[in-house]
mmCIF file of C-alpha atoms and ligand atoms in Angstrom:
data_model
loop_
_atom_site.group_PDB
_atom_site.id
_atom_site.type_symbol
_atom_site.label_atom_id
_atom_site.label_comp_id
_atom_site.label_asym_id
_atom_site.label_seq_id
_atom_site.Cartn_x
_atom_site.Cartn_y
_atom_site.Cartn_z
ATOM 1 C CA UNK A 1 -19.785 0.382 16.192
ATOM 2 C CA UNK A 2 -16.147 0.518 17.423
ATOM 3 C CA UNK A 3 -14.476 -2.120 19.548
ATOM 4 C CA UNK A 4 -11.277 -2.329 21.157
ATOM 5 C CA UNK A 5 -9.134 -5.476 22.358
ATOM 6 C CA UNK A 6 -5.613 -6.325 23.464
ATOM 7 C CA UNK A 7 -4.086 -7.978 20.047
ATOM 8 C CA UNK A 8 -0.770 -9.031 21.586
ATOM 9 C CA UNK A 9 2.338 -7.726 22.226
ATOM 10 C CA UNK A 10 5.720 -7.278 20.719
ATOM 11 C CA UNK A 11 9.099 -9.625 21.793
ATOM 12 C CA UNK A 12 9.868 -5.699 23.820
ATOM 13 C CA UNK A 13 6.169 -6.711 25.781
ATOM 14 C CA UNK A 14 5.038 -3.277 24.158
ATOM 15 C CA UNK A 15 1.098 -3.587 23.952
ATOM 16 C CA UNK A 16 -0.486 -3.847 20.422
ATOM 17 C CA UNK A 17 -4.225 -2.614 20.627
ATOM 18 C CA UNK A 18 -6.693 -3.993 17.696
ATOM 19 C CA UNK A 19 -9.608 -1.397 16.587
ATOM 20 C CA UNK A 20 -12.706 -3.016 14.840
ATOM 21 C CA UNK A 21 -14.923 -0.306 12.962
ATOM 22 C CA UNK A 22 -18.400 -1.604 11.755
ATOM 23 C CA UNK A 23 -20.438 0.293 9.645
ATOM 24 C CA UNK A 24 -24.369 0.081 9.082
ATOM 25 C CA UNK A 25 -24.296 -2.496 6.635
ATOM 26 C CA UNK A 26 -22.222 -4.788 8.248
ATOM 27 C CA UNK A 27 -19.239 -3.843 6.721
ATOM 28 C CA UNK A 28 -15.906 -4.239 9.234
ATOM 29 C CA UNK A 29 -12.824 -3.522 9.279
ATOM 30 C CA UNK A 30 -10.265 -4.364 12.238
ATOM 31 C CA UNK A 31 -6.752 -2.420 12.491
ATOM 32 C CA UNK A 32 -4.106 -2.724 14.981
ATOM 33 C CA UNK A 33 -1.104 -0.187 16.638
ATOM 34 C CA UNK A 34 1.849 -2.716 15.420
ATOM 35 C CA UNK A 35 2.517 -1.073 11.935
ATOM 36 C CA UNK A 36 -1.117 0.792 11.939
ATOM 37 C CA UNK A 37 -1.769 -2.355 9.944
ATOM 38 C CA UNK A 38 -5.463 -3.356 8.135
ATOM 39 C CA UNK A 39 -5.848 -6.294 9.792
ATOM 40 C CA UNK A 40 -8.538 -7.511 8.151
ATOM 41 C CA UNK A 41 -11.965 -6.250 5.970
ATOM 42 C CA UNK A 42 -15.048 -8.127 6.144
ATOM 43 C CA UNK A 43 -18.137 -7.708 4.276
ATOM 44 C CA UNK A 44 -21.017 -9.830 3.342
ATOM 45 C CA UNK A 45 -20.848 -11.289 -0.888
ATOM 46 C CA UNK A 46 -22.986 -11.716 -3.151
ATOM 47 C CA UNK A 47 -24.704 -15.057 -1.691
ATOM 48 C CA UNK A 48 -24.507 -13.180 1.761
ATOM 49 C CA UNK A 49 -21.498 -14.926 2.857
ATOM 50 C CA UNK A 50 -18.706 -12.843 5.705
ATOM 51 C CA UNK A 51 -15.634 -12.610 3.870
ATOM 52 C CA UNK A 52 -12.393 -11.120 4.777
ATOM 53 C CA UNK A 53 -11.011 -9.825 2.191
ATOM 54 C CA UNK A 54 -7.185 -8.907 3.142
ATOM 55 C CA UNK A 55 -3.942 -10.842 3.939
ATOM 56 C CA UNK A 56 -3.325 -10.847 7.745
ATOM 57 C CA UNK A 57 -1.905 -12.630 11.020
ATOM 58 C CA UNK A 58 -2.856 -13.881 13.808
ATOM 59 C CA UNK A 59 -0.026 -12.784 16.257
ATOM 60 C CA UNK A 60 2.306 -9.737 16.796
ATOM 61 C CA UNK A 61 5.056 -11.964 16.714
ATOM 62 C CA UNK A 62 4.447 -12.650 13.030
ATOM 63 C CA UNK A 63 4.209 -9.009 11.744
ATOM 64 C CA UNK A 64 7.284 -8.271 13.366
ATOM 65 C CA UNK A 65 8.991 -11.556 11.448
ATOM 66 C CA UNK A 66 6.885 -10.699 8.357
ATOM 67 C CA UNK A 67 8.919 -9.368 5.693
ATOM 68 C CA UNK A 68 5.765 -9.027 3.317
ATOM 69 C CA UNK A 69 3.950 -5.537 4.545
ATOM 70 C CA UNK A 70 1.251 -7.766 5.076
ATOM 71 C CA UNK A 71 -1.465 -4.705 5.749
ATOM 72 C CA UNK A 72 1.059 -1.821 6.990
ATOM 73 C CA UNK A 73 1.574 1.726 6.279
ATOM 74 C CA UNK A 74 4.674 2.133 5.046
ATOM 75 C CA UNK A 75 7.580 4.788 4.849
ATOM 76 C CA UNK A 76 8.855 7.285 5.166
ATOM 77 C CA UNK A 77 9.367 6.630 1.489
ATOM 78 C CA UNK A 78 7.660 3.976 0.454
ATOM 79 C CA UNK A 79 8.728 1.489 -2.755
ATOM 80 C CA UNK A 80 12.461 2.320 -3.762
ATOM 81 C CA UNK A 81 14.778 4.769 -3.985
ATOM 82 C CA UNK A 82 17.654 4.058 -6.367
ATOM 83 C CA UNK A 83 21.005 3.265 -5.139
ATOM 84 C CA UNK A 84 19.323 4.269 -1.811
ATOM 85 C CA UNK A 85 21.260 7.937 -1.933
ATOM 86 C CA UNK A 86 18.751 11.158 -2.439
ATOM 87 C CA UNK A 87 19.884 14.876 -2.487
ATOM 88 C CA UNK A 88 17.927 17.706 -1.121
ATOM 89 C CA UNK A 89 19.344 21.516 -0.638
ATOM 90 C CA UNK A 90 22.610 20.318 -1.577
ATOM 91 C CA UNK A 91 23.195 17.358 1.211
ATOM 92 C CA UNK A 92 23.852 13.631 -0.116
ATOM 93 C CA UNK A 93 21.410 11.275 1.980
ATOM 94 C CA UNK A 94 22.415 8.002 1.811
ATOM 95 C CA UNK A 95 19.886 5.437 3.431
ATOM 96 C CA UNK A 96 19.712 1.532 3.859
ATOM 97 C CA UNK A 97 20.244 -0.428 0.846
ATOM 98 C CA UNK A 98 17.799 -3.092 2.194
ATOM 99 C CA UNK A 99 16.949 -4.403 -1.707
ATOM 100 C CA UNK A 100 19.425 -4.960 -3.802
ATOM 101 C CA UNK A 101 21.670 -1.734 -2.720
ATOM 102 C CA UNK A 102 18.359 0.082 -3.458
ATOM 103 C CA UNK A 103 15.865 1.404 -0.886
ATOM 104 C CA UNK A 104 12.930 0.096 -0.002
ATOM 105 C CA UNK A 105 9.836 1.258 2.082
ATOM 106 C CA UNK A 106 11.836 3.004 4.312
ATOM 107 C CA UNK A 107 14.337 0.302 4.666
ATOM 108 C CA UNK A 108 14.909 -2.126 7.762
ATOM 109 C CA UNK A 109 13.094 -0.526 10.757
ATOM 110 C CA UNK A 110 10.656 1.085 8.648
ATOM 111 C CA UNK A 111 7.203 2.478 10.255
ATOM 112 C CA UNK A 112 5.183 -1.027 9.262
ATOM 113 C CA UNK A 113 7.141 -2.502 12.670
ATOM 114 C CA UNK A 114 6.584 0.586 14.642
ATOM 115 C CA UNK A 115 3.453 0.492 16.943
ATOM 116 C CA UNK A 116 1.507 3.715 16.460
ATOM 117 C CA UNK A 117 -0.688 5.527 19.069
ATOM 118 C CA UNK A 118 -4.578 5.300 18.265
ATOM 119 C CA UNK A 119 -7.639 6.767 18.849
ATOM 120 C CA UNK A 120 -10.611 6.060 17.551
ATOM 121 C CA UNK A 121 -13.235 8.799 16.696
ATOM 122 C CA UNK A 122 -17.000 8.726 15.735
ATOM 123 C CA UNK A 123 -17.271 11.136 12.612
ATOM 124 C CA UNK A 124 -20.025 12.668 10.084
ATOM 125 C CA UNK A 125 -17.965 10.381 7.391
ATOM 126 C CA UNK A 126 -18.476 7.547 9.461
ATOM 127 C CA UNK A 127 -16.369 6.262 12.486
ATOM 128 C CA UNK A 128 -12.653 5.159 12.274
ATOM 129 C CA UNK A 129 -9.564 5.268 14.014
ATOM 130 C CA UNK A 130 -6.148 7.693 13.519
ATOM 131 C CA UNK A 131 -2.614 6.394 14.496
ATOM 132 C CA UNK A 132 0.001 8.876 15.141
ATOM 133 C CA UNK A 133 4.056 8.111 14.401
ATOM 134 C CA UNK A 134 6.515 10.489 15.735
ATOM 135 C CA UNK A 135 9.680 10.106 13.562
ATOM 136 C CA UNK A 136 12.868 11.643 14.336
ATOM 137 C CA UNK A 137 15.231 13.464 12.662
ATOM 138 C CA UNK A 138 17.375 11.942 10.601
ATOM 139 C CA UNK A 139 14.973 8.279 11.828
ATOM 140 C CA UNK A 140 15.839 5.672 8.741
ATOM 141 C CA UNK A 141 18.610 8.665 7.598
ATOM 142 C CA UNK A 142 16.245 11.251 6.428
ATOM 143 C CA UNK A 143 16.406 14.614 7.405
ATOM 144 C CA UNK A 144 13.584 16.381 9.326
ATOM 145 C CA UNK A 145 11.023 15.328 12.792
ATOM 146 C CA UNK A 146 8.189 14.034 11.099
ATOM 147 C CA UNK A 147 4.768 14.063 12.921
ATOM 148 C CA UNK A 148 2.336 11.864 11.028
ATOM 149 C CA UNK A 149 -0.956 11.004 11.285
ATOM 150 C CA UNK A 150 -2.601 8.253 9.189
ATOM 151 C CA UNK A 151 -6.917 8.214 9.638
ATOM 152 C CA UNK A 152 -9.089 5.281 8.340
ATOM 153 C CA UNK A 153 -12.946 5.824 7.923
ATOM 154 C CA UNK A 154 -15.269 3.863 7.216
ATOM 155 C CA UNK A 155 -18.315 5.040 6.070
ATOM 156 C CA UNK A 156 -21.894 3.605 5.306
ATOM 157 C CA UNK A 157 -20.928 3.506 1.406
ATOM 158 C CA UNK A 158 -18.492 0.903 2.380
ATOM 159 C CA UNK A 159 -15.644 3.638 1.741
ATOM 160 C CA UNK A 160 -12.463 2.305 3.577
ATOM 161 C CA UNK A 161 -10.911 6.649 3.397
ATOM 162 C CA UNK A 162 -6.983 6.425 4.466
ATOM 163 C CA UNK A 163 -6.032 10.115 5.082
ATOM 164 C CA UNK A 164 -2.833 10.376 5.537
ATOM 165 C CA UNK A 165 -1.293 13.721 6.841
ATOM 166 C CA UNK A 166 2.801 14.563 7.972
ATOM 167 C CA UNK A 167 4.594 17.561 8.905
ATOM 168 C CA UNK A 168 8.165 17.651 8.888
ATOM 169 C CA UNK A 169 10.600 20.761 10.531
ATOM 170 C CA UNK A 170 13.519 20.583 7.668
ATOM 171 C CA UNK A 171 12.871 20.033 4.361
ATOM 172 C CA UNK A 172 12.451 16.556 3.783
ATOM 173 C CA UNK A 173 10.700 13.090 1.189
ATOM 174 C CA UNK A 174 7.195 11.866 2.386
ATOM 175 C CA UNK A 175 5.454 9.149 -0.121
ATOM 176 C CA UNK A 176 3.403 7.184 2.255
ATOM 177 C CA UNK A 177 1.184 4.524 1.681
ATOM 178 C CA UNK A 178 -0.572 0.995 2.644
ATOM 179 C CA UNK A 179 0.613 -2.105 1.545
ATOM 180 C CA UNK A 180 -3.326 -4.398 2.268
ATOM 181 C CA UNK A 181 -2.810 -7.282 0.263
ATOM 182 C CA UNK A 182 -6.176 -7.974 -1.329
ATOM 183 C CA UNK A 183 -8.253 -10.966 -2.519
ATOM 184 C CA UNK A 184 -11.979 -10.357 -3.158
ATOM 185 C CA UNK A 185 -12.749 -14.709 -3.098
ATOM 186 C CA UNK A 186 -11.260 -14.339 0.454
ATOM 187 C CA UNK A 187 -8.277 -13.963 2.113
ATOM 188 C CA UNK A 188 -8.594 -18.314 2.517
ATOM 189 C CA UNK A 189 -8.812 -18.665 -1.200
ATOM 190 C CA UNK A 190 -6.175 -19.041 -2.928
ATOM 191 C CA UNK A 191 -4.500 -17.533 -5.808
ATOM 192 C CA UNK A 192 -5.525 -13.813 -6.568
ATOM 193 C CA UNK A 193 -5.316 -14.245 -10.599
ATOM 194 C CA UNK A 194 -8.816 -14.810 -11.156
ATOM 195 C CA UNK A 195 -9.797 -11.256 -10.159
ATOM 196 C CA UNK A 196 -10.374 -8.827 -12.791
ATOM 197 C CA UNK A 197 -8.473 -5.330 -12.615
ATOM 198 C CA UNK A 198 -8.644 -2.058 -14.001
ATOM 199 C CA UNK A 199 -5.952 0.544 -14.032
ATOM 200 C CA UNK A 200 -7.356 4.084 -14.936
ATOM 201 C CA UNK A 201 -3.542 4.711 -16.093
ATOM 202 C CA UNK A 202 -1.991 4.957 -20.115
ATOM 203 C CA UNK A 203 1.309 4.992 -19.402
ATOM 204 C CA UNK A 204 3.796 2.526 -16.789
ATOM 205 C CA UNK A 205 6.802 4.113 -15.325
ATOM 206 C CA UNK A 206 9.237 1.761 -16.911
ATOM 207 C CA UNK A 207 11.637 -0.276 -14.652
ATOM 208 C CA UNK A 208 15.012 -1.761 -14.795
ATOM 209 C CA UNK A 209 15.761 -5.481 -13.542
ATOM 210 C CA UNK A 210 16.279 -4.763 -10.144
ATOM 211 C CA UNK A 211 12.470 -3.029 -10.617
ATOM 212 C CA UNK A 212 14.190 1.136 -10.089
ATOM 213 C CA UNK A 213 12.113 3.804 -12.653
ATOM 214 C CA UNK A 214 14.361 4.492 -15.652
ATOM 215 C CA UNK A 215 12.479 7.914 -16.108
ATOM 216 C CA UNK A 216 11.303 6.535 -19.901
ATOM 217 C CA UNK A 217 7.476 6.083 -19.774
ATOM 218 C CA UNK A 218 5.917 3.299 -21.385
ATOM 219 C CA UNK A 219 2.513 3.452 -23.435
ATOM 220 C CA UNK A 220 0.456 0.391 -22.605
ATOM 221 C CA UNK A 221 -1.611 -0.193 -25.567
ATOM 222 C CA UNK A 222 -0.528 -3.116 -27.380
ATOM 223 C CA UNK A 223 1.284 -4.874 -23.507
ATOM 224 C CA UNK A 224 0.166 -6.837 -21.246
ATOM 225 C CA UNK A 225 0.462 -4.153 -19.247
ATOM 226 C CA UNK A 226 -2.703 -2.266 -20.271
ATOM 227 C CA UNK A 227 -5.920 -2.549 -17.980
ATOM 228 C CA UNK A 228 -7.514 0.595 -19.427
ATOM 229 C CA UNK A 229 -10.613 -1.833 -19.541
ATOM 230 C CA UNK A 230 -10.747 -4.224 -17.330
ATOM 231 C CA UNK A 231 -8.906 -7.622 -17.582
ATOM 232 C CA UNK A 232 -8.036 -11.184 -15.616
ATOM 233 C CA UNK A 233 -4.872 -10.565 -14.185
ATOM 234 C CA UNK A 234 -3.882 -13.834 -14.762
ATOM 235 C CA UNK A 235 -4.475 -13.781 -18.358
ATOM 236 C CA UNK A 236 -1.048 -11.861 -19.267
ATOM 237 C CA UNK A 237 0.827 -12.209 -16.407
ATOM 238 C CA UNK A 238 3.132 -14.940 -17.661
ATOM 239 C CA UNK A 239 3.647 -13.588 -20.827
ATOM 240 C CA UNK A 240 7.285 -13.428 -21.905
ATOM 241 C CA UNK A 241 7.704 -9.561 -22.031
ATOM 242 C CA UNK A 242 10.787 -7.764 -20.596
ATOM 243 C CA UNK A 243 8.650 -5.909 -17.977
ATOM 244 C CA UNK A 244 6.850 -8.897 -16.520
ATOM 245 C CA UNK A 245 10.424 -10.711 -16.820
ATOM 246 C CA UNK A 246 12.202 -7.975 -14.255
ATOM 247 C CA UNK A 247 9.208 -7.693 -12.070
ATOM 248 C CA UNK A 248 8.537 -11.501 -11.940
ATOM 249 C CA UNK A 249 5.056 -10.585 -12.888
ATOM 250 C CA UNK A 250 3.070 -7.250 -11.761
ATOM 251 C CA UNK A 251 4.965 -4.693 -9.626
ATOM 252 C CA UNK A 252 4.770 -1.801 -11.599
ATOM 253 C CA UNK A 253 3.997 1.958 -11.031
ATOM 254 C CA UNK A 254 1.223 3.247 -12.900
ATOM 255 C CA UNK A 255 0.848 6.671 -14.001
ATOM 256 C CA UNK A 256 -2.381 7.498 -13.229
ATOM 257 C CA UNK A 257 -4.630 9.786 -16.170
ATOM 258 C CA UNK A 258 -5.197 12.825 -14.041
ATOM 259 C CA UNK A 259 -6.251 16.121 -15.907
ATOM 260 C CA UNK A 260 -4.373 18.407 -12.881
ATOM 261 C CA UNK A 261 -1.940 17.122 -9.982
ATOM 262 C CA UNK A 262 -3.832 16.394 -7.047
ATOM 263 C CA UNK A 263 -7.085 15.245 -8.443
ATOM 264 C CA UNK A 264 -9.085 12.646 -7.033
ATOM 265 C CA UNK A 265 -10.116 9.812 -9.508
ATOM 266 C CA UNK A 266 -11.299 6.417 -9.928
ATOM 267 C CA UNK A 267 -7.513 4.986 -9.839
ATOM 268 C CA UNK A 268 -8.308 1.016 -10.457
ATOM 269 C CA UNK A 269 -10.732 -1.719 -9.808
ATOM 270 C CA UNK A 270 -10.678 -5.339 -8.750
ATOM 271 C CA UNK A 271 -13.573 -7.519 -9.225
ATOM 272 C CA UNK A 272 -14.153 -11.035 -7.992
ATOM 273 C CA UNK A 273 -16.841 -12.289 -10.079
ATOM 274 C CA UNK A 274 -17.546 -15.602 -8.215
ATOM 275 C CA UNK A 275 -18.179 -13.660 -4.551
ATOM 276 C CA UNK A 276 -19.925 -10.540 -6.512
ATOM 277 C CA UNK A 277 -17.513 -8.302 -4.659
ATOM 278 C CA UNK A 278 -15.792 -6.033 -6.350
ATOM 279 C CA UNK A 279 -13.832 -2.881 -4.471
ATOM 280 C CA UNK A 280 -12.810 0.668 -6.411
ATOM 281 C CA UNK A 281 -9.629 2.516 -5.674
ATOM 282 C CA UNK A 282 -9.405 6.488 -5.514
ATOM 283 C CA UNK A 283 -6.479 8.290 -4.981
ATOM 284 C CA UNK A 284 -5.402 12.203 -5.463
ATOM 285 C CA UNK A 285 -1.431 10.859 -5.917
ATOM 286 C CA UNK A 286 -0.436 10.621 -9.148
ATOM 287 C CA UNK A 287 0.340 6.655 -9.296
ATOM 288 C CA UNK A 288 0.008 3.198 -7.816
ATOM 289 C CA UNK A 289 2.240 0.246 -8.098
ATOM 290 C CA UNK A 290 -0.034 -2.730 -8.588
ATOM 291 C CA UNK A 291 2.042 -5.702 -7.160
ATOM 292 C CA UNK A 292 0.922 -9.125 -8.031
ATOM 293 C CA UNK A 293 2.046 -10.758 -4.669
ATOM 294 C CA UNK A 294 5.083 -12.322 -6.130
ATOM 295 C CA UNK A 295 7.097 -12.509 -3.506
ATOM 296 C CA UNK A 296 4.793 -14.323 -1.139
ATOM 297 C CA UNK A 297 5.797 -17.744 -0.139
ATOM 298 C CA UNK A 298 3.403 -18.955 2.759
ATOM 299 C CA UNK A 299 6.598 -18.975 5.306
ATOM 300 C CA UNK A 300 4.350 -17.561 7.867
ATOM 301 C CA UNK A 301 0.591 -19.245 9.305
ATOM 302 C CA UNK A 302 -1.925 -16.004 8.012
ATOM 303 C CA UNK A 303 -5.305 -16.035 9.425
ATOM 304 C CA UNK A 304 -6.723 -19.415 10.622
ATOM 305 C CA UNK A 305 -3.543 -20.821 9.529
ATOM 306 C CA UNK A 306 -3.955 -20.274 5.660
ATOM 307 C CA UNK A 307 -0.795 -20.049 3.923
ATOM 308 C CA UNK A 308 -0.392 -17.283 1.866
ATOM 309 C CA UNK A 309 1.342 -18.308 -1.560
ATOM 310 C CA UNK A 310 3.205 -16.392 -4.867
ATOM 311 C CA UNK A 311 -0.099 -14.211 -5.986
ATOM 312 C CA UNK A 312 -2.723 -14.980 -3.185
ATOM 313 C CA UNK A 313 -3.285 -11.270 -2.969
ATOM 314 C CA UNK A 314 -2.385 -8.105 -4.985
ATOM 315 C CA UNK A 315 -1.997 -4.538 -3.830
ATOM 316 C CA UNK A 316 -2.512 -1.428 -5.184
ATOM 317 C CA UNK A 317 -0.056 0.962 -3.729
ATOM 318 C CA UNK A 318 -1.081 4.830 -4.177
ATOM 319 C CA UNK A 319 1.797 6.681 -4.752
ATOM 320 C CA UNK A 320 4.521 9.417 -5.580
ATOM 321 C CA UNK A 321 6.597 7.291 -8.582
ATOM 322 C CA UNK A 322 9.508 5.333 -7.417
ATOM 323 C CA UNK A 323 12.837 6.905 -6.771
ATOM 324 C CA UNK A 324 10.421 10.531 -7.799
ATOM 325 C CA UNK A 325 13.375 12.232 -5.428
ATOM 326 C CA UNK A 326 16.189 11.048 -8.276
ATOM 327 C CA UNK A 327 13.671 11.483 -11.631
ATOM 328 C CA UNK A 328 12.981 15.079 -11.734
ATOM 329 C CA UNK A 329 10.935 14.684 -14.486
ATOM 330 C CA UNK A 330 8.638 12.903 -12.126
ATOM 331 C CA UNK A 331 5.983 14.486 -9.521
ATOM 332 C CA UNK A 332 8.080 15.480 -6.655
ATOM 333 C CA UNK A 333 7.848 14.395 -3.053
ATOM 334 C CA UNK A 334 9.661 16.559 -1.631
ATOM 335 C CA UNK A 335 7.896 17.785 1.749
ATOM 336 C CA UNK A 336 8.914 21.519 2.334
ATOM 337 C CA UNK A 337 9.445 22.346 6.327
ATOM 338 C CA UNK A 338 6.039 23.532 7.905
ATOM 339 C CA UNK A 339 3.988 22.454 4.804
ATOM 340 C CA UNK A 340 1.276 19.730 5.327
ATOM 341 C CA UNK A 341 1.551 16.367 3.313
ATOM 342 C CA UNK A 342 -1.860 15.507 3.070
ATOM 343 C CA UNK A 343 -3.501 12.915 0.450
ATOM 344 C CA UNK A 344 -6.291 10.402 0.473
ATOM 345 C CA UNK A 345 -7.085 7.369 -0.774
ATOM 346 C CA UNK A 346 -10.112 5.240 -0.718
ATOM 347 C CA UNK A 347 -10.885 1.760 -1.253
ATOM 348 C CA UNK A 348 -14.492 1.439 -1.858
ATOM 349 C CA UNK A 349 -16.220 -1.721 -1.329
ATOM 350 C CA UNK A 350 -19.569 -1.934 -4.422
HETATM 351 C C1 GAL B 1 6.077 -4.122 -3.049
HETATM 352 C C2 GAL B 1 7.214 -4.020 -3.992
HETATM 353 C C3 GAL B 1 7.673 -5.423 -4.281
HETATM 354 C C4 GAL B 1 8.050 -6.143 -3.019
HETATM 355 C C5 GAL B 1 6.909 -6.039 -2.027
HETATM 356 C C6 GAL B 1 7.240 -6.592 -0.684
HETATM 357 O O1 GAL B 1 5.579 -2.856 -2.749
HETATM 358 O O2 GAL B 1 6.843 -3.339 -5.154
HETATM 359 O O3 GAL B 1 8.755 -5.417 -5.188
HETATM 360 O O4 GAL B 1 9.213 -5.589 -2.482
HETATM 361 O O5 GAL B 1 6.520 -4.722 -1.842
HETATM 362 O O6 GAL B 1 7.497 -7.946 -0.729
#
């Protein structure tokens, strides 16, 4: 079933539409134009209890004051780009330093506080809704008109697919991804540590202190950054080791274990083993930054009010590897003009 309601609309009185996509089992999930943000994911646990089972608001007015990505699709380059200057065919980019003089997710105006066209669709995956962004040349500083089109399915597996596909007409960087905040008790309850996680990944891109890749990888056997088999997230999050220290706890790109570039695999896992649910994550990118919700500080009402504190959700960001433009050792993301970005990523609800 698909529905389709007025959510609000911005301080500019542009009109945010909210899409709700049920699936056979009962599984929901609602998204809206402002940001093409997942607004919130319900399904029944194990006692047969609705849960939502993302961060969210209420109001438009507090996703455009939200400095959190509560939900959004972000880019054009999402997580940061170092020193926030890139070169491509010889020309020196230099973008919004809106972190620390570094880049991030596409800096101040970036495409989670744009409103997106939708329309919704009835598929042979299931049923879902695309948005559609239209940014300009040199939009945010980078080069090229980027048409983009980001699709969420949801099928009768409870597969939430995000297919995200650009075209640009210069040469240009494309990494985009969502930022859902997720906690599998409920978005309502409370701290996110006492989920179990798996990371399908042997090696971390290491980070410096103000969290840009270094280019060294790190091996995690033997860290607390290893969840080859799964593990609390709160058990090692603390611990007093000089990744966790920069990163104030989890916000760390993965390098996924991928036998050839572009393969889909099971990425990560997060289990809540009080509500039975437990979601998978699949991606064909080659890594996700796993972010502990450190920064969150409740400074916003979320859904029904509920403040959302440090580590009441975690995200698992599919991914090119931060700064990938400056580290050419790394994957590129380089978008060639007329070529197709096009990856997927699902999170699977089991
Ligand atoms: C994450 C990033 C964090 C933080 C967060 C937004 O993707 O890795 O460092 O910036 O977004 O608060």
């Amino acid at each position: 079933m698909i529905t389709e309601s007025i959510f609000g609309k911005t301080k500019d009185g542009v009109e945010v539409k909210e899409y709700t996509i049920t699936n056979a089992n009962g599984m929901s999930f609602s998204a809206i134009t402002f940001g093409a943000v997942i607004r919130k994911v319900m399904l029944e646990d194990k006692k047969g209890v609705l849960r939502d089972v993302v961060l969210g608001y209420d109001s438009v007015e507090n996703y455009e004051k939200d400095d959190t990505y509560l939900g959004a699709v972000v880019g054009r380059y999402a997580n940061r780009i170092g020193n926030a200057t890139f070169e491509l065919n010889g020309e020196v980019y230099k973008l919004e330093g809106n972190d620390n003089g570094n880049h991030l997710h596409g800096g101040y105006n970036g495409y989670d506080k744009r409103v997106w066209d939708a329309e919704t669709f009835e598929g042979e995956l299931g049923n879902g809704v695309t948005f559609k962004l239209f940014s300009p040349d040199l939009d945010q500083k980078y080069p090229g008109n980027l048409e983009i089109s980001v699709t969420y399915t949801l099928t009768d597996d409870n597969d939430l697919m995000i297919d995200y596909r650009a075209v640009s007409d210069k040469d240009t960087i494309c990494n985009l991804t969502n930022h859902s905040y997720f906690n599998l008790g409920g978005h309502d309850s409370g701290s996110a540590l006492n989920q179990y996680a798996m990371i399908n990944a042997d090696f971390v891109t290491e980070a410096d202190a103000k969290s840009i890749t270094t280019g060294k990888m790190i091996y995690v056997s033997g860290t607390p950054m290893d969840f080859t088999s799964e593990m609390l997230i709160g058990d090692h999050i603390d611990d007093d080791y000089y990744q966790l220290n920069y990163g104030l706890g989890y916000d760390h790109n993965w390098a996924l274990n991928k036998k050839e570039e572009g393969e889909m695999i099971l990425a990560a896992t997060l289990e809540n083993r009080k509500t039975g649910i437990k979601m998978e994550v699949y991606t064909d990118l080659p890594g996700v930054q796993f972010y502990s919700g450190n920064f969150l500080k409740g400074e916003l009402p979320g859904k029904d009010g509920v403040r959302y504190l440090k580590r009441y959700g975690v995200c698992f960001e599919t991914q090119y590897y931060p700064d990938s433009i400056n580290k050419p050792e790394f994957p590129s993301p380089i978008l060639k003009a007329g070529e197709e970005y096009k990856t997927t990523t699902i999170y699977k609800f089991v």
